[in-house]
Structure formats: structure tokens, C-alpha cells
Amino acid sequence: LGADVDGDSVVIGIAARLSAVKYLTVSKDSVKYPAVTIVLSRTYTTANDQTSAPETVRTLVWNAKDVADAAGTASPAADGTVTVEHTFVFDNLPVYAPNGSKYSYSITEKKDQLGGFTTWAALGDLSAGELAADTYKDRTDVSGLTADTDTDIDASFLNRPEESPASIQLSGTKVWNDLDNTFHLRPETGLTITLKRRANSQSGQSNAIPLHE
């Protein structure tokens, strides 16, 4: 199948691929592990020489169980963390849009259910150490990619726990409803208050953290 663009015949049915490597630093003894979601989208140049609206092509998930399995076999660093990695492959991608213009692809990490982590992203095949630079910090997408038939890594992503995690302060007031201690039942040594917490699972991951102190 072909299309004529500026007098040159171009094939629009080529099936190509894109890939991204993901590095994730987590605690070796974490109660639960997060899943990582990567989204591939694309645009193309329309007949009016405008960029089309982004179109989501595919979503891939490195699920929490596989992250846990990888962390379980990794050797921890001195601080008790492990850095595990996974390669996402988007295959059978068209190179050209139906009008003959090339698709421009973007790979984005979806973080709406992945709080508490700082993210780095960069073009090409970088190691975790190379990624952890200010140049790539707080980026969650790599754009301007063209699908091709080679097996090279096209984008690299890194997540590490935030150095200063977000926190909240809780406070309350104890009110005695006992007729001003008429019956002398108030404890003389004060009260102990126990704070517990829990976390919901990421969608479809069964990685909820149960109520605990």
C-alpha cells in the first residue's frame, strides 16, 4: 500500500516498534510494591499542515506482582533499596498515517496512582545512574519518536522515592463528657492514642496496604 507525497512514493503499511526501559528504586523490605503504567500516543500532520490531536495507541503495565518478584531477587544497596528494571515494547506500529505523513509518537508514564516517587525521563538508552540528573528530573514523557524496525531502546524512565515525601499533620481535642469527672473515672496517668493507616490498591493490582500502626 502506498501514497504519493511530494512526488515520492512512500509505504504507509510498515509495521515497526518502539521500546522504553524503566528503572524503579524501591525498599527491599517494602510491604507492597507499586505497578508502573506507560502510555503510547501519537500525532501526525494533517492535510492543512496542522498537528492532529493526540491519539492514545496502547497502554502497558508492569504489574505489582512482577515488580515484587524482581525486587525479591535483587541485591540491596547499603540503604536497603533495590533498583529493578523492565523493558516495555510497543510492536506492530505503523510508521505512516493514512495521509502519508509520519506518525510522531510519545511515551508517557502515567502517575495518577503513583505518588511519592520522583520521575526522570530521557530520549535514548540511558542507565539509571545517567538518568538521575537534574536535566531529566520531573519529566514523565519522551516525545518526537519515530517507530522503526530496530531493537534499540528509544526512551528511558526512572522512579525513586521522593527525598522529602509529602506529609500531613493530624491534631485533635479530647472532650470528656463525664459530668466534670464527678465519678472520678478519668485516668490519672493520661491517655494513649494509637494512629493507624492504610492505602487502597492501585487499579487492578491487589496491592492494597492493610490497616496497621
PDB file of C-alpha atoms in Angstrom:
ATOM      1  CA  LEU A   1       0.000   0.000   0.000  1.00  0.00           C
ATOM      2  CA  GLY A   2       1.427   3.383  -0.950  1.00  0.00           C
ATOM      3  CA  ALA A   3       0.683   7.088  -1.032  1.00  0.00           C
ATOM      4  CA  ASP A   4       2.140   9.870  -3.168  1.00  0.00           C
ATOM      5  CA  VAL A   5       3.724  12.692  -1.128  1.00  0.00           C
ATOM      6  CA  ASP A   6       5.555  15.478  -2.996  1.00  0.00           C
ATOM      7  CA  GLY A   7       6.014  13.143  -5.942  1.00  0.00           C
ATOM      8  CA  ASP A   8       7.674  10.397  -3.871  1.00  0.00           C
ATOM      9  CA  SER A   9       6.005   7.067  -3.241  1.00  0.00           C
ATOM     10  CA  VAL A  10       6.047   6.113   0.460  1.00  0.00           C
ATOM     11  CA  VAL A  11       4.879   2.905   2.077  1.00  0.00           C
ATOM     12  CA  ILE A  12       2.306   3.534   4.817  1.00  0.00           C
ATOM     13  CA  GLY A  13       1.803  -0.049   5.970  1.00  0.00           C
ATOM     14  CA  ILE A  14       5.235  -0.714   7.548  1.00  0.00           C
ATOM     15  CA  ALA A  15       4.922  -2.342  10.968  1.00  0.00           C
ATOM     16  CA  ALA A  16       7.629  -1.061  13.308  1.00  0.00           C
ATOM     17  CA  ARG A  17       8.245  -0.767  17.059  1.00  0.00           C
ATOM     18  CA  LEU A  18       9.257   1.437  19.956  1.00  0.00           C
ATOM     19  CA  SER A  19      10.615   0.418  23.338  1.00  0.00           C
ATOM     20  CA  ALA A  20      11.319   2.007  26.701  1.00  0.00           C
ATOM     21  CA  VAL A  21      13.353   0.847  29.672  1.00  0.00           C
ATOM     22  CA  LYS A  22      12.019   1.533  33.163  1.00  0.00           C
ATOM     23  CA  TYR A  23      14.153   1.650  36.332  1.00  0.00           C
ATOM     24  CA  LEU A  24      12.349   1.589  39.673  1.00  0.00           C
ATOM     25  CA  THR A  25      14.019   2.064  43.061  1.00  0.00           C
ATOM     26  CA  VAL A  26      12.073   0.627  45.992  1.00  0.00           C
ATOM     27  CA  SER A  27      12.720  -0.606  49.515  1.00  0.00           C
ATOM     28  CA  LYS A  28      13.857  -4.220  49.621  1.00  0.00           C
ATOM     29  CA  ASP A  29      11.515  -4.976  52.528  1.00  0.00           C
ATOM     30  CA  SER A  30       8.508  -2.991  51.316  1.00  0.00           C
ATOM     31  CA  VAL A  31       5.100  -4.251  52.459  1.00  0.00           C
ATOM     32  CA  LYS A  32       3.714  -3.833  48.939  1.00  0.00           C
ATOM     33  CA  TYR A  33       5.173  -2.722  45.618  1.00  0.00           C
ATOM     34  CA  PRO A  34       3.746  -0.316  43.016  1.00  0.00           C
ATOM     35  CA  ALA A  35       2.748  -1.056  39.457  1.00  0.00           C
ATOM     36  CA  VAL A  36       4.068   1.161  36.645  1.00  0.00           C
ATOM     37  CA  THR A  37       1.907   2.260  33.702  1.00  0.00           C
ATOM     38  CA  ILE A  38       3.298   3.516  30.377  1.00  0.00           C
ATOM     39  CA  VAL A  39       1.109   5.073  27.676  1.00  0.00           C
ATOM     40  CA  LEU A  40       1.964   5.374  23.976  1.00  0.00           C
ATOM     41  CA  SER A  41       0.284   8.148  21.998  1.00  0.00           C
ATOM     42  CA  ARG A  42       0.806   9.673  18.557  1.00  0.00           C
ATOM     43  CA  THR A  43       0.058  12.616  16.299  1.00  0.00           C
ATOM     44  CA  TYR A  44       0.511  13.294  12.591  1.00  0.00           C
ATOM     45  CA  THR A  45       0.495  16.256  10.222  1.00  0.00           C
ATOM     46  CA  THR A  46      -2.914  16.847   8.669  1.00  0.00           C
ATOM     47  CA  ALA A  47      -3.699  17.965   5.126  1.00  0.00           C
ATOM     48  CA  ASN A  48      -3.881  21.536   6.464  1.00  0.00           C
ATOM     49  CA  ASP A  49      -0.311  21.257   7.747  1.00  0.00           C
ATOM     50  CA  GLN A  50      -1.565  21.159  11.350  1.00  0.00           C
ATOM     51  CA  THR A  51      -0.689  18.698  14.100  1.00  0.00           C
ATOM     52  CA  SER A  52      -3.515  16.310  14.794  1.00  0.00           C
ATOM     53  CA  ALA A  53      -4.979  15.793  18.260  1.00  0.00           C
ATOM     54  CA  PRO A  54      -3.014  13.217  20.292  1.00  0.00           C
ATOM     55  CA  GLU A  55      -4.357   9.686  19.988  1.00  0.00           C
ATOM     56  CA  THR A  56      -3.702   7.029  22.628  1.00  0.00           C
ATOM     57  CA  VAL A  57      -2.337   3.953  20.898  1.00  0.00           C
ATOM     58  CA  ARG A  58      -1.606   1.490  23.695  1.00  0.00           C
ATOM     59  CA  THR A  59      -1.154   1.220  27.444  1.00  0.00           C
ATOM     60  CA  LEU A  60       1.267  -1.254  29.043  1.00  0.00           C
ATOM     61  CA  VAL A  61       1.561  -2.111  32.734  1.00  0.00           C
ATOM     62  CA  TRP A  62       4.469  -3.551  34.734  1.00  0.00           C
ATOM     63  CA  ASN A  63       2.266  -5.098  37.372  1.00  0.00           C
ATOM     64  CA  ALA A  64       2.887  -5.005  41.109  1.00  0.00           C
ATOM     65  CA  LYS A  65       3.447  -8.763  41.397  1.00  0.00           C
ATOM     66  CA  ASP A  66       6.209  -8.735  38.792  1.00  0.00           C
ATOM     67  CA  VAL A  67       7.807  -5.708  40.460  1.00  0.00           C
ATOM     68  CA  ALA A  68       7.720  -7.596  43.777  1.00  0.00           C
ATOM     69  CA  ASP A  69       9.272 -10.691  42.174  1.00  0.00           C
ATOM     70  CA  ALA A  70      12.077  -8.589  40.672  1.00  0.00           C
ATOM     71  CA  ALA A  71      12.722  -6.821  43.975  1.00  0.00           C
ATOM     72  CA  GLY A  72      12.797 -10.133  45.805  1.00  0.00           C
ATOM     73  CA  THR A  73      15.715 -11.437  43.750  1.00  0.00           C
ATOM     74  CA  ALA A  74      17.706  -8.170  43.591  1.00  0.00           C
ATOM     75  CA  SER A  75      20.657  -7.409  45.859  1.00  0.00           C
ATOM     76  CA  PRO A  76      20.025  -4.378  48.102  1.00  0.00           C
ATOM     77  CA  ALA A  77      22.216  -1.293  48.263  1.00  0.00           C
ATOM     78  CA  ALA A  78      23.665  -0.050  51.541  1.00  0.00           C
ATOM     79  CA  ASP A  79      20.500   1.971  52.215  1.00  0.00           C
ATOM     80  CA  GLY A  80      18.270  -1.092  51.882  1.00  0.00           C
ATOM     81  CA  THR A  81      16.841  -0.188  48.467  1.00  0.00           C
ATOM     82  CA  VAL A  82      16.924  -2.136  45.226  1.00  0.00           C
ATOM     83  CA  THR A  83      16.701  -0.825  41.672  1.00  0.00           C
ATOM     84  CA  VAL A  84      14.847  -3.128  39.313  1.00  0.00           C
ATOM     85  CA  GLU A  85      14.230  -2.689  35.611  1.00  0.00           C
ATOM     86  CA  HIS A  86      11.739  -3.664  32.935  1.00  0.00           C
ATOM     87  CA  THR A  87      11.543  -3.105  29.179  1.00  0.00           C
ATOM     88  CA  PHE A  88       8.254  -2.080  27.607  1.00  0.00           C
ATOM     89  CA  VAL A  89       7.890  -2.974  23.914  1.00  0.00           C
ATOM     90  CA  PHE A  90       5.260  -1.476  21.635  1.00  0.00           C
ATOM     91  CA  ASP A  91       5.300  -3.550  18.460  1.00  0.00           C
ATOM     92  CA  ASN A  92       3.353  -3.669  15.191  1.00  0.00           C
ATOM     93  CA  LEU A  93       3.223   0.124  14.983  1.00  0.00           C
ATOM     94  CA  PRO A  94       2.523   1.890  11.690  1.00  0.00           C
ATOM     95  CA  VAL A  95       5.184   4.373  10.627  1.00  0.00           C
ATOM     96  CA  TYR A  96       2.880   6.478   8.460  1.00  0.00           C
ATOM     97  CA  ALA A  97      -0.601   7.897   8.909  1.00  0.00           C
ATOM     98  CA  PRO A  98      -3.225   7.210   6.212  1.00  0.00           C
ATOM     99  CA  ASN A  99      -2.432  10.569   4.575  1.00  0.00           C
ATOM    100  CA  GLY A 100       1.226   9.574   4.142  1.00  0.00           C
ATOM    101  CA  SER A 101       2.731  11.771   6.870  1.00  0.00           C
ATOM    102  CA  LYS A 102       4.885  10.133   9.536  1.00  0.00           C
ATOM    103  CA  TYR A 103       3.427   9.481  12.947  1.00  0.00           C
ATOM    104  CA  SER A 104       5.164  11.257  15.817  1.00  0.00           C
ATOM    105  CA  TYR A 105       4.965   9.059  18.908  1.00  0.00           C
ATOM    106  CA  SER A 106       5.191   9.940  22.610  1.00  0.00           C
ATOM    107  CA  ILE A 107       5.802   7.600  25.556  1.00  0.00           C
ATOM    108  CA  THR A 108       4.410   8.854  28.870  1.00  0.00           C
ATOM    109  CA  GLU A 109       4.455   7.429  32.370  1.00  0.00           C
ATOM    110  CA  LYS A 110       1.016   7.643  33.962  1.00  0.00           C
ATOM    111  CA  LYS A 111       1.450   8.738  37.580  1.00  0.00           C
ATOM    112  CA  ASP A 112      -2.052   9.467  38.826  1.00  0.00           C
ATOM    113  CA  GLN A 113      -1.831   6.365  41.058  1.00  0.00           C
ATOM    114  CA  LEU A 114       1.903   6.503  41.736  1.00  0.00           C
ATOM    115  CA  GLY A 115       2.532   9.175  44.334  1.00  0.00           C
ATOM    116  CA  GLY A 116       5.647   9.533  46.457  1.00  0.00           C
ATOM    117  CA  PHE A 117       8.110   8.983  43.618  1.00  0.00           C
ATOM    118  CA  THR A 118      10.297  11.404  41.663  1.00  0.00           C
ATOM    119  CA  THR A 119      10.453  10.629  37.944  1.00  0.00           C
ATOM    120  CA  TRP A 120      13.186  11.156  35.371  1.00  0.00           C
ATOM    121  CA  ALA A 121      12.756  10.602  31.616  1.00  0.00           C
ATOM    122  CA  ALA A 122      15.102  10.938  28.651  1.00  0.00           C
ATOM    123  CA  LEU A 123      15.482  10.096  24.994  1.00  0.00           C
ATOM    124  CA  GLY A 124      17.550   7.019  24.191  1.00  0.00           C
ATOM    125  CA  ASP A 125      19.058   4.163  26.157  1.00  0.00           C
ATOM    126  CA  LEU A 126      20.409   5.522  29.467  1.00  0.00           C
ATOM    127  CA  SER A 127      21.413   3.739  32.645  1.00  0.00           C
ATOM    128  CA  ALA A 128      19.734   4.540  35.956  1.00  0.00           C
ATOM    129  CA  GLY A 129      22.808   6.492  37.000  1.00  0.00           C
ATOM    130  CA  GLU A 130      22.836   8.532  33.810  1.00  0.00           C
ATOM    131  CA  LEU A 131      19.141   9.286  34.150  1.00  0.00           C
ATOM    132  CA  ALA A 132      19.427  10.623  37.703  1.00  0.00           C
ATOM    133  CA  ALA A 133      20.499  14.072  36.545  1.00  0.00           C
ATOM    134  CA  ASP A 134      18.713  17.391  37.005  1.00  0.00           C
ATOM    135  CA  THR A 135      18.380  17.676  33.226  1.00  0.00           C
ATOM    136  CA  TYR A 136      15.894  14.812  33.161  1.00  0.00           C
ATOM    137  CA  LYS A 137      14.276  15.293  36.575  1.00  0.00           C
ATOM    138  CA  ASP A 138      10.497  15.737  36.913  1.00  0.00           C
ATOM    139  CA  ARG A 139       9.899  14.652  33.334  1.00  0.00           C
ATOM    140  CA  THR A 140       7.297  11.983  32.663  1.00  0.00           C
ATOM    141  CA  ASP A 141       7.295  11.770  28.867  1.00  0.00           C
ATOM    142  CA  VAL A 142       9.532  11.462  25.842  1.00  0.00           C
ATOM    143  CA  SER A 143       8.083  12.791  22.590  1.00  0.00           C
ATOM    144  CA  GLY A 144       9.013  13.187  18.932  1.00  0.00           C
ATOM    145  CA  LEU A 145       9.694   9.481  18.465  1.00  0.00           C
ATOM    146  CA  THR A 146       9.509   7.662  15.136  1.00  0.00           C
ATOM    147  CA  ALA A 147       8.766   3.956  15.075  1.00  0.00           C
ATOM    148  CA  ASP A 148      11.311   1.812  13.228  1.00  0.00           C
ATOM    149  CA  THR A 149      12.349  -1.795  12.827  1.00  0.00           C
ATOM    150  CA  ASP A 150      15.465  -1.815  15.028  1.00  0.00           C
ATOM    151  CA  THR A 151      15.544  -3.160  18.582  1.00  0.00           C
ATOM    152  CA  ASP A 152      17.210  -0.162  20.235  1.00  0.00           C
ATOM    153  CA  ILE A 153      15.756   1.377  23.392  1.00  0.00           C
ATOM    154  CA  ASP A 154      14.037   4.619  22.411  1.00  0.00           C
ATOM    155  CA  ALA A 155      13.293   6.127  25.845  1.00  0.00           C
ATOM    156  CA  SER A 156      14.411   5.648  29.447  1.00  0.00           C
ATOM    157  CA  PHE A 157      12.499   6.274  32.676  1.00  0.00           C
ATOM    158  CA  LEU A 158      13.496   6.222  36.349  1.00  0.00           C
ATOM    159  CA  ASN A 159      11.457   6.401  39.550  1.00  0.00           C
ATOM    160  CA  ARG A 160      12.934   6.852  43.007  1.00  0.00           C
ATOM    161  CA  PRO A 161      11.195   7.576  46.325  1.00  0.00           C
ATOM    162  CA  GLU A 162      10.950  11.316  46.973  1.00  0.00           C
ATOM    163  CA  GLU A 163      13.744  12.692  49.163  1.00  0.00           C
ATOM    164  CA  SER A 164      11.195  14.772  51.090  1.00  0.00           C
ATOM    165  CA  PRO A 165       7.900  12.870  50.928  1.00  0.00           C
ATOM    166  CA  ALA A 166       4.683  14.824  51.315  1.00  0.00           C
ATOM    167  CA  SER A 167       3.329  14.711  54.846  1.00  0.00           C
ATOM    168  CA  ILE A 168       0.336  15.901  56.826  1.00  0.00           C
ATOM    169  CA  GLN A 169      -0.220  16.929  60.429  1.00  0.00           C
ATOM    170  CA  LEU A 170      -3.114  15.493  62.407  1.00  0.00           C
ATOM    171  CA  SER A 171      -4.435  17.040  65.608  1.00  0.00           C
ATOM    172  CA  GLY A 172      -7.487  16.642  67.781  1.00  0.00           C
ATOM    173  CA  THR A 173      -9.083  17.568  71.060  1.00  0.00           C
ATOM    174  CA  LYS A 174     -10.166  15.105  73.727  1.00  0.00           C
ATOM    175  CA  VAL A 175     -13.546  16.072  75.221  1.00  0.00           C
ATOM    176  CA  TRP A 176     -14.703  14.463  78.472  1.00  0.00           C
ATOM    177  CA  ASN A 177     -18.442  14.015  78.739  1.00  0.00           C
ATOM    178  CA  ASP A 178     -18.465  12.780  82.346  1.00  0.00           C
ATOM    179  CA  LEU A 179     -20.143  15.486  84.457  1.00  0.00           C
ATOM    180  CA  ASP A 180     -16.799  17.127  85.128  1.00  0.00           C
ATOM    181  CA  ASN A 181     -15.325  13.870  86.436  1.00  0.00           C
ATOM    182  CA  THR A 182     -17.977  13.555  89.137  1.00  0.00           C
ATOM    183  CA  PHE A 183     -17.342   9.826  89.491  1.00  0.00           C
ATOM    184  CA  HIS A 184     -13.537  10.149  89.375  1.00  0.00           C
ATOM    185  CA  LEU A 185     -13.179   7.740  86.478  1.00  0.00           C
ATOM    186  CA  ARG A 186     -10.682   9.706  84.420  1.00  0.00           C
ATOM    187  CA  PRO A 187      -7.280   8.011  84.248  1.00  0.00           C
ATOM    188  CA  GLU A 188      -4.625   9.761  86.286  1.00  0.00           C
ATOM    189  CA  THR A 189      -1.708   8.760  84.057  1.00  0.00           C
ATOM    190  CA  GLY A 190      -3.009  10.255  80.814  1.00  0.00           C
ATOM    191  CA  LEU A 191      -4.255   8.637  77.621  1.00  0.00           C
ATOM    192  CA  THR A 192      -2.550   6.711  74.820  1.00  0.00           C
ATOM    193  CA  ILE A 193      -3.763   7.380  71.283  1.00  0.00           C
ATOM    194  CA  THR A 194      -2.852   4.938  68.512  1.00  0.00           C
ATOM    195  CA  LEU A 195      -2.677   6.177  64.925  1.00  0.00           C
ATOM    196  CA  LYS A 196      -3.236   3.627  62.178  1.00  0.00           C
ATOM    197  CA  ARG A 197      -3.141   3.954  58.411  1.00  0.00           C
ATOM    198  CA  ARG A 198      -3.988   2.042  55.253  1.00  0.00           C
ATOM    199  CA  ALA A 199      -3.717   2.510  51.474  1.00  0.00           C
ATOM    200  CA  ASN A 200      -6.032   1.489  48.664  1.00  0.00           C
ATOM    201  CA  SER A 201      -4.801  -0.737  45.878  1.00  0.00           C
ATOM    202  CA  GLN A 202      -3.804   0.662  42.517  1.00  0.00           C
ATOM    203  CA  SER A 203      -6.459  -0.205  39.940  1.00  0.00           C
ATOM    204  CA  GLY A 204      -6.455  -3.945  39.264  1.00  0.00           C
ATOM    205  CA  GLN A 205      -3.237  -4.605  41.204  1.00  0.00           C
ATOM    206  CA  SER A 206      -4.299  -6.201  44.527  1.00  0.00           C
ATOM    207  CA  ASN A 207      -1.527  -4.260  46.293  1.00  0.00           C
ATOM    208  CA  ALA A 208      -3.603  -2.577  49.000  1.00  0.00           C
ATOM    209  CA  ILE A 209      -1.819  -1.975  52.297  1.00  0.00           C
ATOM    210  CA  PRO A 210      -3.978  -3.163  55.218  1.00  0.00           C
ATOM    211  CA  LEU A 211      -4.685  -1.109  58.318  1.00  0.00           C
ATOM    212  CA  HIS A 212      -1.592  -1.012  60.537  1.00  0.00           C
ATOM    213  CA  GLU A 213       0.148   1.206  63.073  1.00  0.00           C
TER     214      GLU A 213
END
